[in-house]
Short mmCIF file of C-alpha atoms and ligand atoms in Angstrom, two decimals:
data_model
loop_
_atom_site.label_atom_id
_atom_site.label_comp_id
_atom_site.label_asym_id
_atom_site.label_seq_id
_atom_site.Cartn_x
_atom_site.Cartn_y
_atom_site.Cartn_z
CA MET A 1 0.00 0.00 0.00
CA LYS A 2 1.14 3.54 -0.73
CA LEU A 3 0.20 6.82 0.91
CA LEU A 4 0.45 10.33 -0.52
CA THR A 5 -0.08 13.20 1.93
CA HIS A 6 -0.17 16.99 1.92
CA ALA A 7 -1.09 17.45 -1.73
CA ALA A 8 -1.87 21.14 -2.34
CA GLU A 9 -5.10 19.67 -3.68
CA VAL A 10 -6.38 16.26 -4.64
CA ILE A 11 -9.03 16.68 -7.32
CA THR A 12 -11.15 13.55 -7.39
CA GLY A 13 -13.75 14.55 -10.00
CA SER A 14 -16.41 12.51 -8.22
CA GLY A 15 -19.16 15.01 -9.13
CA VAL A 16 -18.17 14.85 -12.80
CA ARG A 17 -18.75 11.10 -12.74
CA ARG A 18 -22.13 11.50 -11.00
CA LYS A 19 -23.24 13.77 -13.85
CA PHE A 20 -21.79 11.48 -16.57
CA GLY A 21 -19.51 14.35 -17.52
CA ARG A 22 -22.35 16.66 -18.57
CA GLN A 23 -22.27 20.37 -17.67
CA PRO A 24 -19.53 20.05 -15.06
CA LYS A 25 -19.38 22.83 -12.47
CA VAL A 26 -16.58 23.74 -10.07
CA ASP A 27 -18.10 21.79 -7.16
CA ASP A 28 -18.16 18.65 -9.31
CA MET A 29 -14.35 18.68 -9.41
CA ASP A 30 -14.39 17.77 -5.70
CA ARG A 31 -11.18 19.64 -4.79
CA ILE A 32 -9.67 18.49 -1.50
CA PRO A 33 -7.11 20.96 -0.09
CA ASP A 34 -4.17 19.44 1.81
CA GLY A 35 -5.32 16.12 0.42
CA ALA A 36 -4.15 12.54 0.83
CA MET A 37 -4.68 9.27 -0.99
CA VAL A 38 -4.06 5.62 -0.13
CA TYR A 39 -3.75 3.07 -2.92
CA ASP A 40 -2.22 -0.27 -3.81
CA GLU A 41 -1.23 -1.66 -7.21
CA LYS A 42 -4.78 -2.34 -8.28
CA ARG A 43 -7.07 0.23 -6.70
CA ILE A 44 -7.60 3.38 -4.72
CA LEU A 45 -8.34 2.58 -1.06
CA TRP A 46 -9.02 5.97 0.45
CA VAL A 47 -9.07 9.68 -0.56
CA GLY A 48 -9.59 12.66 1.75
CA LYS A 49 -7.96 15.42 3.76
CA THR A 50 -4.55 14.56 5.24
CA LYS A 51 -5.83 15.35 8.72
CA ASP A 52 -8.70 12.87 8.30
CA LEU A 53 -6.47 9.88 7.41
CA PRO A 54 -8.07 6.82 9.06
CA LYS A 55 -6.10 5.18 11.88
CA ARG A 56 -5.77 1.93 9.93
CA PHE A 57 -3.46 3.68 7.43
CA ALA A 58 -1.50 5.70 10.02
CA LYS A 59 1.46 3.30 10.04
CA LEU A 60 2.08 3.52 6.29
CA LYS A 61 5.22 5.36 5.21
CA ALA A 62 3.91 8.59 3.72
CA GLN A 63 5.25 10.42 0.69
CA SER A 64 4.56 14.06 1.58
CA LEU A 65 3.93 16.40 -1.34
CA LYS A 66 4.56 19.36 1.01
CA ASN A 67 1.63 21.28 -0.45
CA LYS A 68 3.74 21.88 -3.57
CA LYS A 69 2.05 19.40 -5.90
CA ILE A 70 -1.50 18.60 -6.94
CA VAL A 71 -2.98 15.20 -7.73
CA THR A 72 -5.50 14.74 -10.56
CA PRO A 73 -6.92 11.70 -12.33
CA GLY A 74 -4.36 10.64 -14.98
CA LEU A 75 -4.75 12.87 -18.03
CA VAL A 76 -6.17 11.16 -21.12
CA ASP A 77 -5.24 12.13 -24.71
CA CYS A 78 -8.09 10.43 -26.55
CA HIS A 79 -7.24 11.32 -30.19
CA THR A 80 -3.72 11.11 -31.66
CA HIS A 81 -1.91 10.01 -34.83
CA LEU A 82 1.36 9.48 -33.00
CA VAL A 83 2.76 6.59 -35.08
CA HIS A 84 4.18 8.14 -38.25
CA ALA A 85 7.45 8.99 -39.96
CA GLY A 86 8.58 12.01 -41.94
CA SER A 87 8.34 15.75 -41.47
CA ARG A 88 6.16 18.32 -43.21
CA SER A 89 8.00 21.39 -41.96
CA GLU A 90 8.76 22.59 -45.48
CA GLU A 91 5.09 22.48 -46.48
CA PHE A 92 4.10 24.18 -43.21
CA ALA A 93 6.41 27.05 -44.07
CA ALA A 94 5.02 27.16 -47.63
CA ARG A 95 1.42 27.16 -46.36
CA CYS A 96 2.16 29.98 -43.94
CA ALA A 97 3.79 31.92 -46.78
CA GLY A 98 0.58 31.64 -48.80
CA GLU A 99 0.77 28.46 -50.92
CA SER A 100 -2.61 26.71 -51.19
CA TYR A 101 -3.29 23.24 -49.81
CA GLU A 102 -4.22 22.05 -53.32
CA SER A 103 -0.91 23.23 -54.76
CA ILE A 104 1.03 21.55 -51.91
CA ALA A 105 -0.90 18.31 -52.44
CA LYS A 106 -0.27 18.46 -56.22
CA ARG A 107 3.49 18.44 -55.74
CA GLY A 108 3.31 15.37 -53.49
CA GLY A 109 2.81 17.06 -50.12
CA GLY A 110 -0.07 16.68 -47.66
CA ILE A 111 -1.06 13.38 -46.12
CA TRP A 112 0.49 11.46 -49.02
CA SER A 113 4.00 12.56 -48.03
CA THR A 114 3.44 11.11 -44.53
CA VAL A 115 2.03 7.91 -46.05
CA ARG A 116 5.17 7.55 -48.20
CA ALA A 117 7.53 8.10 -45.26
CA THR A 118 5.53 5.78 -42.97
CA ARG A 119 5.41 3.01 -45.58
CA GLU A 120 9.17 3.29 -46.06
CA ALA A 121 9.97 3.17 -42.33
CA THR A 122 10.51 -0.17 -40.62
CA GLU A 123 8.39 -1.19 -37.64
CA ALA A 124 11.47 -0.66 -35.40
CA GLU A 125 12.00 2.86 -36.77
CA LEU A 126 8.35 3.78 -36.22
CA PHE A 127 8.48 2.34 -32.70
CA LYS A 128 11.57 4.40 -31.83
CA LEU A 129 9.94 7.62 -33.06
CA ALA A 130 6.73 6.80 -31.19
CA CYS A 131 8.60 6.07 -27.94
CA GLU A 132 10.31 9.46 -27.98
CA ARG A 133 6.92 11.13 -28.48
CA VAL A 134 5.22 9.12 -25.75
CA GLU A 135 8.01 9.96 -23.30
CA TYR A 136 7.40 13.64 -23.97
CA ALA A 137 3.62 13.28 -23.48
CA ARG A 138 4.19 11.34 -20.28
CA SER A 139 6.45 14.11 -18.96
CA THR A 140 3.51 16.52 -19.31
CA GLY A 141 1.25 14.34 -17.14
CA VAL A 142 -0.53 12.24 -19.77
CA LYS A 143 -1.25 8.66 -18.64
CA VAL A 144 -3.58 7.37 -21.35
CA ILE A 145 -3.05 7.72 -25.11
CA GLU A 146 -5.22 6.71 -28.02
CA SER A 147 -3.17 5.96 -31.15
CA LYS A 148 -4.55 5.60 -34.67
CA SER A 149 -3.22 3.93 -37.80
CA GLY A 150 -4.06 5.62 -41.11
CA TYR A 151 -0.69 6.43 -42.69
CA GLY A 152 -0.24 3.03 -44.31
CA LEU A 153 -3.31 3.01 -46.56
CA ASN A 154 -2.48 -0.54 -47.56
CA ILE A 155 -2.60 -3.81 -45.67
CA GLU A 156 1.06 -4.01 -44.64
CA GLY A 157 1.34 -0.34 -43.73
CA GLU A 158 -1.77 -0.29 -41.56
CA ILE A 159 -0.85 -3.51 -39.75
CA LYS A 160 2.69 -2.20 -39.16
CA GLN A 161 1.30 0.90 -37.43
CA LEU A 162 -1.07 -1.18 -35.29
CA ASN A 163 1.80 -3.50 -34.32
CA VAL A 164 3.65 -0.44 -33.02
CA ASN A 165 0.65 0.31 -30.80
CA GLN A 166 0.96 -3.17 -29.32
CA LEU A 167 4.69 -2.60 -28.66
CA LEU A 168 3.88 0.70 -26.92
CA LYS A 169 1.39 -1.10 -24.65
CA LYS A 170 4.14 -3.51 -23.59
CA LYS A 171 6.89 -0.94 -23.10
CA PHE A 172 4.96 1.73 -21.20
CA ASN A 173 3.23 -0.48 -18.66
CA ASP A 174 2.57 2.45 -16.31
CA MET A 175 0.31 3.92 -18.99
CA ILE A 176 -2.77 2.80 -20.92
CA PHE A 177 -2.91 2.73 -24.73
CA SER A 178 -6.03 2.48 -26.85
CA SER A 179 -5.39 1.32 -30.40
CA THR A 180 -7.59 2.52 -33.27
CA PHE A 181 -7.69 1.22 -36.85
CA LEU A 182 -8.08 4.18 -39.22
CA GLY A 183 -7.47 2.52 -42.58
CA ALA A 184 -10.23 4.81 -43.87
CA HIS A 185 -8.17 7.96 -43.24
CA ASP A 186 -7.86 8.80 -46.94
CA PHE A 187 -7.78 6.92 -50.24
CA PRO A 188 -4.45 5.54 -51.51
CA LYS A 189 -3.23 7.02 -54.79
CA ASP A 190 -2.10 3.66 -56.07
CA GLN A 191 -5.38 1.73 -55.86
CA PRO A 192 -8.97 2.33 -57.10
CA ARG A 193 -11.37 3.60 -54.42
CA ALA A 194 -13.76 0.63 -54.49
CA ASP A 195 -10.89 -1.86 -54.30
CA TYR A 196 -9.46 -0.16 -51.26
CA ILE A 197 -12.80 -0.17 -49.44
CA ARG A 198 -13.07 -3.86 -50.26
CA ASP A 199 -9.60 -4.41 -48.79
CA ILE A 200 -10.61 -2.59 -45.62
CA CYS A 201 -13.80 -4.59 -45.14
CA ASP A 202 -12.73 -8.01 -46.39
CA VAL A 203 -9.06 -8.20 -45.44
CA MET A 204 -7.90 -5.55 -42.97
CA LEU A 205 -10.85 -5.45 -40.55
CA PRO A 206 -11.10 -9.27 -40.21
CA LEU A 207 -7.33 -9.44 -39.60
CA VAL A 208 -7.37 -6.58 -37.09
CA ALA A 209 -10.27 -8.21 -35.22
CA LYS A 210 -8.73 -11.70 -35.27
CA LYS A 211 -5.33 -10.54 -34.02
CA LYS A 212 -6.89 -8.02 -31.61
CA LEU A 213 -4.72 -5.24 -33.01
CA ALA A 214 -7.26 -2.48 -32.33
CA ASP A 215 -9.99 -1.64 -29.84
CA CYS A 216 -11.86 0.61 -32.19
CA CYS A 217 -12.36 1.47 -35.88
CA ASP A 218 -12.46 5.10 -37.05
CA VAL A 219 -13.37 6.65 -40.42
CA PHE A 220 -12.53 10.11 -41.82
CA SER A 221 -16.01 11.01 -42.97
CA ASP A 222 -15.96 14.35 -44.76
CA ARG A 223 -16.10 16.28 -48.02
CA GLY A 224 -13.53 14.78 -50.37
CA TYR A 225 -12.94 11.79 -48.09
CA TYR A 226 -15.33 8.97 -47.09
CA THR A 227 -18.99 9.60 -47.93
CA PRO A 228 -21.71 8.96 -45.32
CA GLU A 229 -22.65 5.75 -47.19
CA GLU A 230 -19.06 4.48 -47.26
CA THR A 231 -18.62 5.43 -43.59
CA ARG A 232 -21.75 3.53 -42.58
CA TYR A 233 -20.68 0.51 -44.63
CA ILE A 234 -17.19 0.32 -43.10
CA LEU A 235 -18.29 0.98 -39.51
CA SER A 236 -21.13 -1.54 -39.74
CA ARG A 237 -18.62 -4.15 -40.88
CA ALA A 238 -16.34 -3.22 -37.96
CA LYS A 239 -19.23 -3.63 -35.52
CA GLU A 240 -20.10 -7.01 -37.00
CA LEU A 241 -16.54 -8.10 -36.26
CA GLY A 242 -16.80 -6.95 -32.64
CA LEU A 243 -14.87 -3.68 -32.89
CA ASP A 244 -16.14 -0.44 -31.40
CA ILE A 245 -16.32 2.69 -33.50
CA LYS A 246 -15.43 6.38 -33.76
CA VAL A 247 -15.85 8.99 -36.47
CA HIS A 248 -13.76 11.96 -37.69
CA ALA A 249 -16.86 14.10 -38.21
CA ASP A 250 -17.86 17.47 -39.67
CA GLU A 251 -14.35 18.90 -39.75
CA LEU A 252 -14.15 20.39 -43.24
CA GLN A 253 -17.83 20.57 -44.03
CA ASN A 254 -21.09 19.64 -42.34
CA THR A 255 -21.95 16.23 -43.82
CA GLU A 256 -24.04 15.16 -40.80
CA ALA A 257 -21.33 12.70 -39.87
CA THR A 258 -21.94 13.58 -36.21
CA ASP A 259 -25.51 12.29 -36.55
CA LEU A 260 -24.21 9.17 -38.22
CA ALA A 261 -21.81 8.60 -35.28
CA VAL A 262 -24.72 8.95 -32.85
CA ASP A 263 -26.96 6.65 -34.94
CA LEU A 264 -24.31 3.95 -34.99
CA GLY A 265 -23.57 4.25 -31.26
CA ALA A 266 -19.99 5.48 -31.72
CA TRP A 267 -17.77 6.04 -28.69
CA SER A 268 -17.05 9.52 -29.99
CA ALA A 269 -17.48 11.98 -32.85
CA ASP A 270 -14.29 13.98 -33.24
CA HIS A 271 -13.48 17.48 -34.61
CA LEU A 272 -16.99 18.99 -35.11
CA LEU A 273 -15.64 22.28 -36.45
CA LYS A 274 -18.59 22.57 -38.86
CA VAL A 275 -21.24 20.76 -36.82
CA SER A 276 -24.81 22.08 -37.30
CA GLU A 277 -27.14 23.30 -34.55
CA ALA A 278 -29.34 20.24 -35.08
CA SER A 279 -26.36 17.89 -34.76
CA VAL A 280 -25.25 19.67 -31.56
CA ARG A 281 -28.63 18.88 -30.04
CA ARG A 282 -28.45 15.33 -31.35
CA ILE A 283 -25.07 14.51 -29.80
CA ALA A 284 -25.93 16.40 -26.60
CA HIS A 285 -28.79 13.97 -26.00
CA SER A 286 -26.68 10.89 -26.70
CA ASN A 287 -23.87 9.07 -24.92
CA THR A 288 -21.44 9.67 -27.80
CA VAL A 289 -18.61 11.91 -26.58
CA ALA A 290 -17.85 15.08 -28.57
CA VAL A 291 -14.04 15.14 -28.86
CA LEU A 292 -12.78 18.64 -29.66
CA LEU A 293 -9.30 19.26 -31.05
CA PRO A 294 -8.44 22.92 -30.58
CA GLY A 295 -4.80 22.48 -31.62
CA THR A 296 -5.96 21.67 -35.16
CA ALA A 297 -8.04 24.84 -35.43
CA PHE A 298 -5.03 26.77 -34.06
CA PHE A 299 -2.51 25.19 -36.45
CA LEU A 300 -4.78 25.56 -39.49
CA LYS A 301 -6.05 28.99 -38.44
CA THR A 302 -9.71 27.96 -38.76
CA PRO A 303 -12.64 28.73 -36.40
CA TYR A 304 -12.85 26.55 -33.26
CA ALA A 305 -15.56 23.96 -32.54
CA PRO A 306 -18.66 25.28 -30.73
CA ALA A 307 -17.67 24.02 -27.28
CA ARG A 308 -20.01 26.35 -25.41
CA ARG A 309 -23.08 25.26 -27.35
CA LEU A 310 -22.19 21.60 -26.93
CA ILE A 311 -21.57 21.89 -23.19
CA ASP A 312 -24.57 24.13 -22.53
CA ASP A 313 -26.81 21.67 -24.40
CA GLY A 314 -25.49 18.83 -22.20
CA ALA A 315 -23.01 17.03 -24.46
CA ARG A 316 -20.14 15.07 -22.95
CA VAL A 317 -17.17 17.08 -24.20
CA ALA A 318 -13.55 15.90 -24.27
CA ILE A 319 -10.45 17.62 -25.63
CA ALA A 320 -7.41 15.96 -27.21
CA THR A 321 -4.28 16.88 -29.15
CA ASP A 322 -4.96 15.27 -32.57
CA PHE A 323 -1.15 15.15 -32.67
CA ASN A 324 -0.19 14.58 -36.33
CA PRO A 325 2.38 15.94 -38.80
CA GLY A 326 -0.03 17.89 -41.01
CA SER A 327 -2.72 19.68 -39.06
CA CYS A 328 -1.44 19.74 -35.46
CA ASN A 329 2.24 19.14 -34.85
CA ASN A 330 1.95 19.38 -31.06
CA PHE A 331 1.65 16.61 -28.47
CA SER A 332 0.96 18.69 -25.37
CA LEU A 333 -2.49 18.10 -23.94
CA ARG A 334 -1.77 20.93 -21.50
CA PHE A 335 -1.37 23.35 -24.40
CA MET A 336 -4.76 22.15 -25.69
CA MET A 337 -6.20 22.97 -22.27
CA THR A 338 -4.83 26.51 -22.59
CA LEU A 339 -6.35 26.85 -26.09
CA SER A 340 -9.70 25.54 -24.81
CA ALA A 341 -9.77 28.20 -22.12
CA LEU A 342 -8.72 31.00 -24.47
CA PHE A 343 -10.61 30.21 -27.64
CA MET A 344 -13.50 27.93 -26.64
CA ASN A 345 -14.32 29.81 -23.41
CA MET A 346 -14.26 26.67 -21.32
CA SER A 347 -14.22 26.88 -17.52
CA ALA A 348 -11.73 25.09 -15.26
CA ALA A 349 -14.31 22.42 -14.39
CA GLU A 350 -15.17 21.86 -18.07
CA ILE A 351 -11.49 21.56 -19.03
CA PHE A 352 -10.86 19.22 -16.10
CA ALA A 353 -13.73 16.92 -17.16
CA ALA A 354 -12.59 17.13 -20.81
CA VAL A 355 -9.12 15.66 -20.14
CA THR A 356 -10.13 13.14 -17.47
CA PHE A 357 -13.56 11.51 -17.19
CA ASN A 358 -14.97 12.52 -20.59
CA ALA A 359 -11.75 11.66 -22.43
CA ALA A 360 -11.78 8.27 -20.68
CA ALA A 361 -15.42 7.87 -21.81
CA ALA A 362 -14.36 8.57 -25.41
CA LEU A 363 -12.25 5.39 -25.08
CA ARG A 364 -14.86 3.53 -23.00
CA LEU A 365 -12.42 3.35 -20.08
CA GLU A 366 -14.52 5.43 -17.67
CA LYS A 367 -15.66 2.44 -15.61
CA THR A 368 -12.16 1.97 -14.20
CA ILE A 369 -10.38 5.33 -14.59
CA GLY A 370 -11.17 9.05 -15.06
CA THR A 371 -11.82 10.02 -11.43
CA LEU A 372 -10.02 9.29 -8.15
CA GLU A 373 -12.50 7.27 -6.11
CA VAL A 374 -12.29 4.22 -3.89
CA GLY A 375 -12.24 1.02 -5.93
CA LEU A 376 -11.02 2.59 -9.18
CA LYS A 377 -7.56 2.04 -10.71
CA PRO A 378 -4.89 4.25 -9.10
CA LEU A 379 -4.18 6.11 -12.34
CA PHE A 380 -3.27 9.68 -11.41
CA SER A 381 -1.01 12.57 -12.44
CA LEU A 382 1.15 14.79 -10.23
CA PHE A 383 1.88 18.39 -11.13
CA ASP A 384 4.13 21.02 -9.57
CA ALA A 385 1.26 23.39 -8.87
CA GLU A 386 -0.87 24.82 -6.10
CA LYS A 387 -4.14 24.42 -7.93
CA PHE A 388 -5.62 22.95 -11.11
CA GLU A 389 -5.73 26.27 -12.99
CA ASP A 390 -1.93 26.56 -12.74
CA ILE A 391 -1.41 23.65 -15.11
CA TYR A 392 -2.98 25.34 -18.11
CA TYR A 393 -2.24 28.96 -17.14
CA LYS A 394 1.38 28.04 -17.78
CA MET A 395 1.59 27.32 -21.52
CA THR A 396 3.29 23.96 -21.92
CA VAL A 397 3.95 23.57 -25.61
ZN1 LIG B 401 -7.46 12.85 -36.32
#
């Protein structure tokens, strides 16, 4: 058994859980000043004020945090594309200097340049790159990471990325990884569209399900990418094979992909930059989590997702990095928290819920993690801070 004492605050989030993550208010954070926590390898045994520590734990050797650190539920980054090779710094510079996306794509840039580099990299090379990135994320307090494939766009390439996810699970055993198959990220340039969809449904998905390489299947459903019909077809096949589902929805244009995600019972609908009023109401009245990715809006200089409308209508809102080489080259969830406060007008309680309980719910992990309560897994983060607000007031990029 282990005992932490004199935390400047322990934030359990118990009220957030009671409300299923909807419309979290400051009291729902359940902030315990001068807090303490007792836990063993498997579960949390007690949480409260240091002065109220029960006698039965009094003999434990305490690790005092001297009121200089806070304890929160382990932060969850529930949407990333962390396994990839190659750099797009040159095209970033060109885009910022005024070159259009179409022109960049025409000369071999855009997602296709990452696909090429990722296909060329060996599994060991991809794993090494991913490890360096995960170590950085872990140093910022992140304990749970979702990782998508989607830069292979062929059978070998996709499986290679998912294998790296499995290696990450083994190496970082103090963290939790959720693996997502995103073969339907784009269409390959070297194969007809219908053939590729057939490969996804008849070859890749059965293999992924059989080898348990992914927990979830995601589709980039948007203008110029997968149509609503194709999205429904692929995700229905994934469900048939026992995989859960997610959708990249309404990012570039409103195609009602958010509604489709709700209809199909997806864990989450992600992006929602162009979501309609009707779809906001739809997702707000469902259990599907709205995952917002403010770093992408920042990096692409586009308007942010309507976080206020979603939260005020009662949606379960999470935020994540969307870390990827093209539209958000940043793997700091804490920076996303800062952006959410500045540009989506989210309160401390809403941001707290968005990177803990609701982000866990976007990965269907909320039954065991996401808050610090007796019986749950002892997955927590420590920060050099006096209070929760400090950790996103300081911009950690
Ligand atoms: Zn994404």
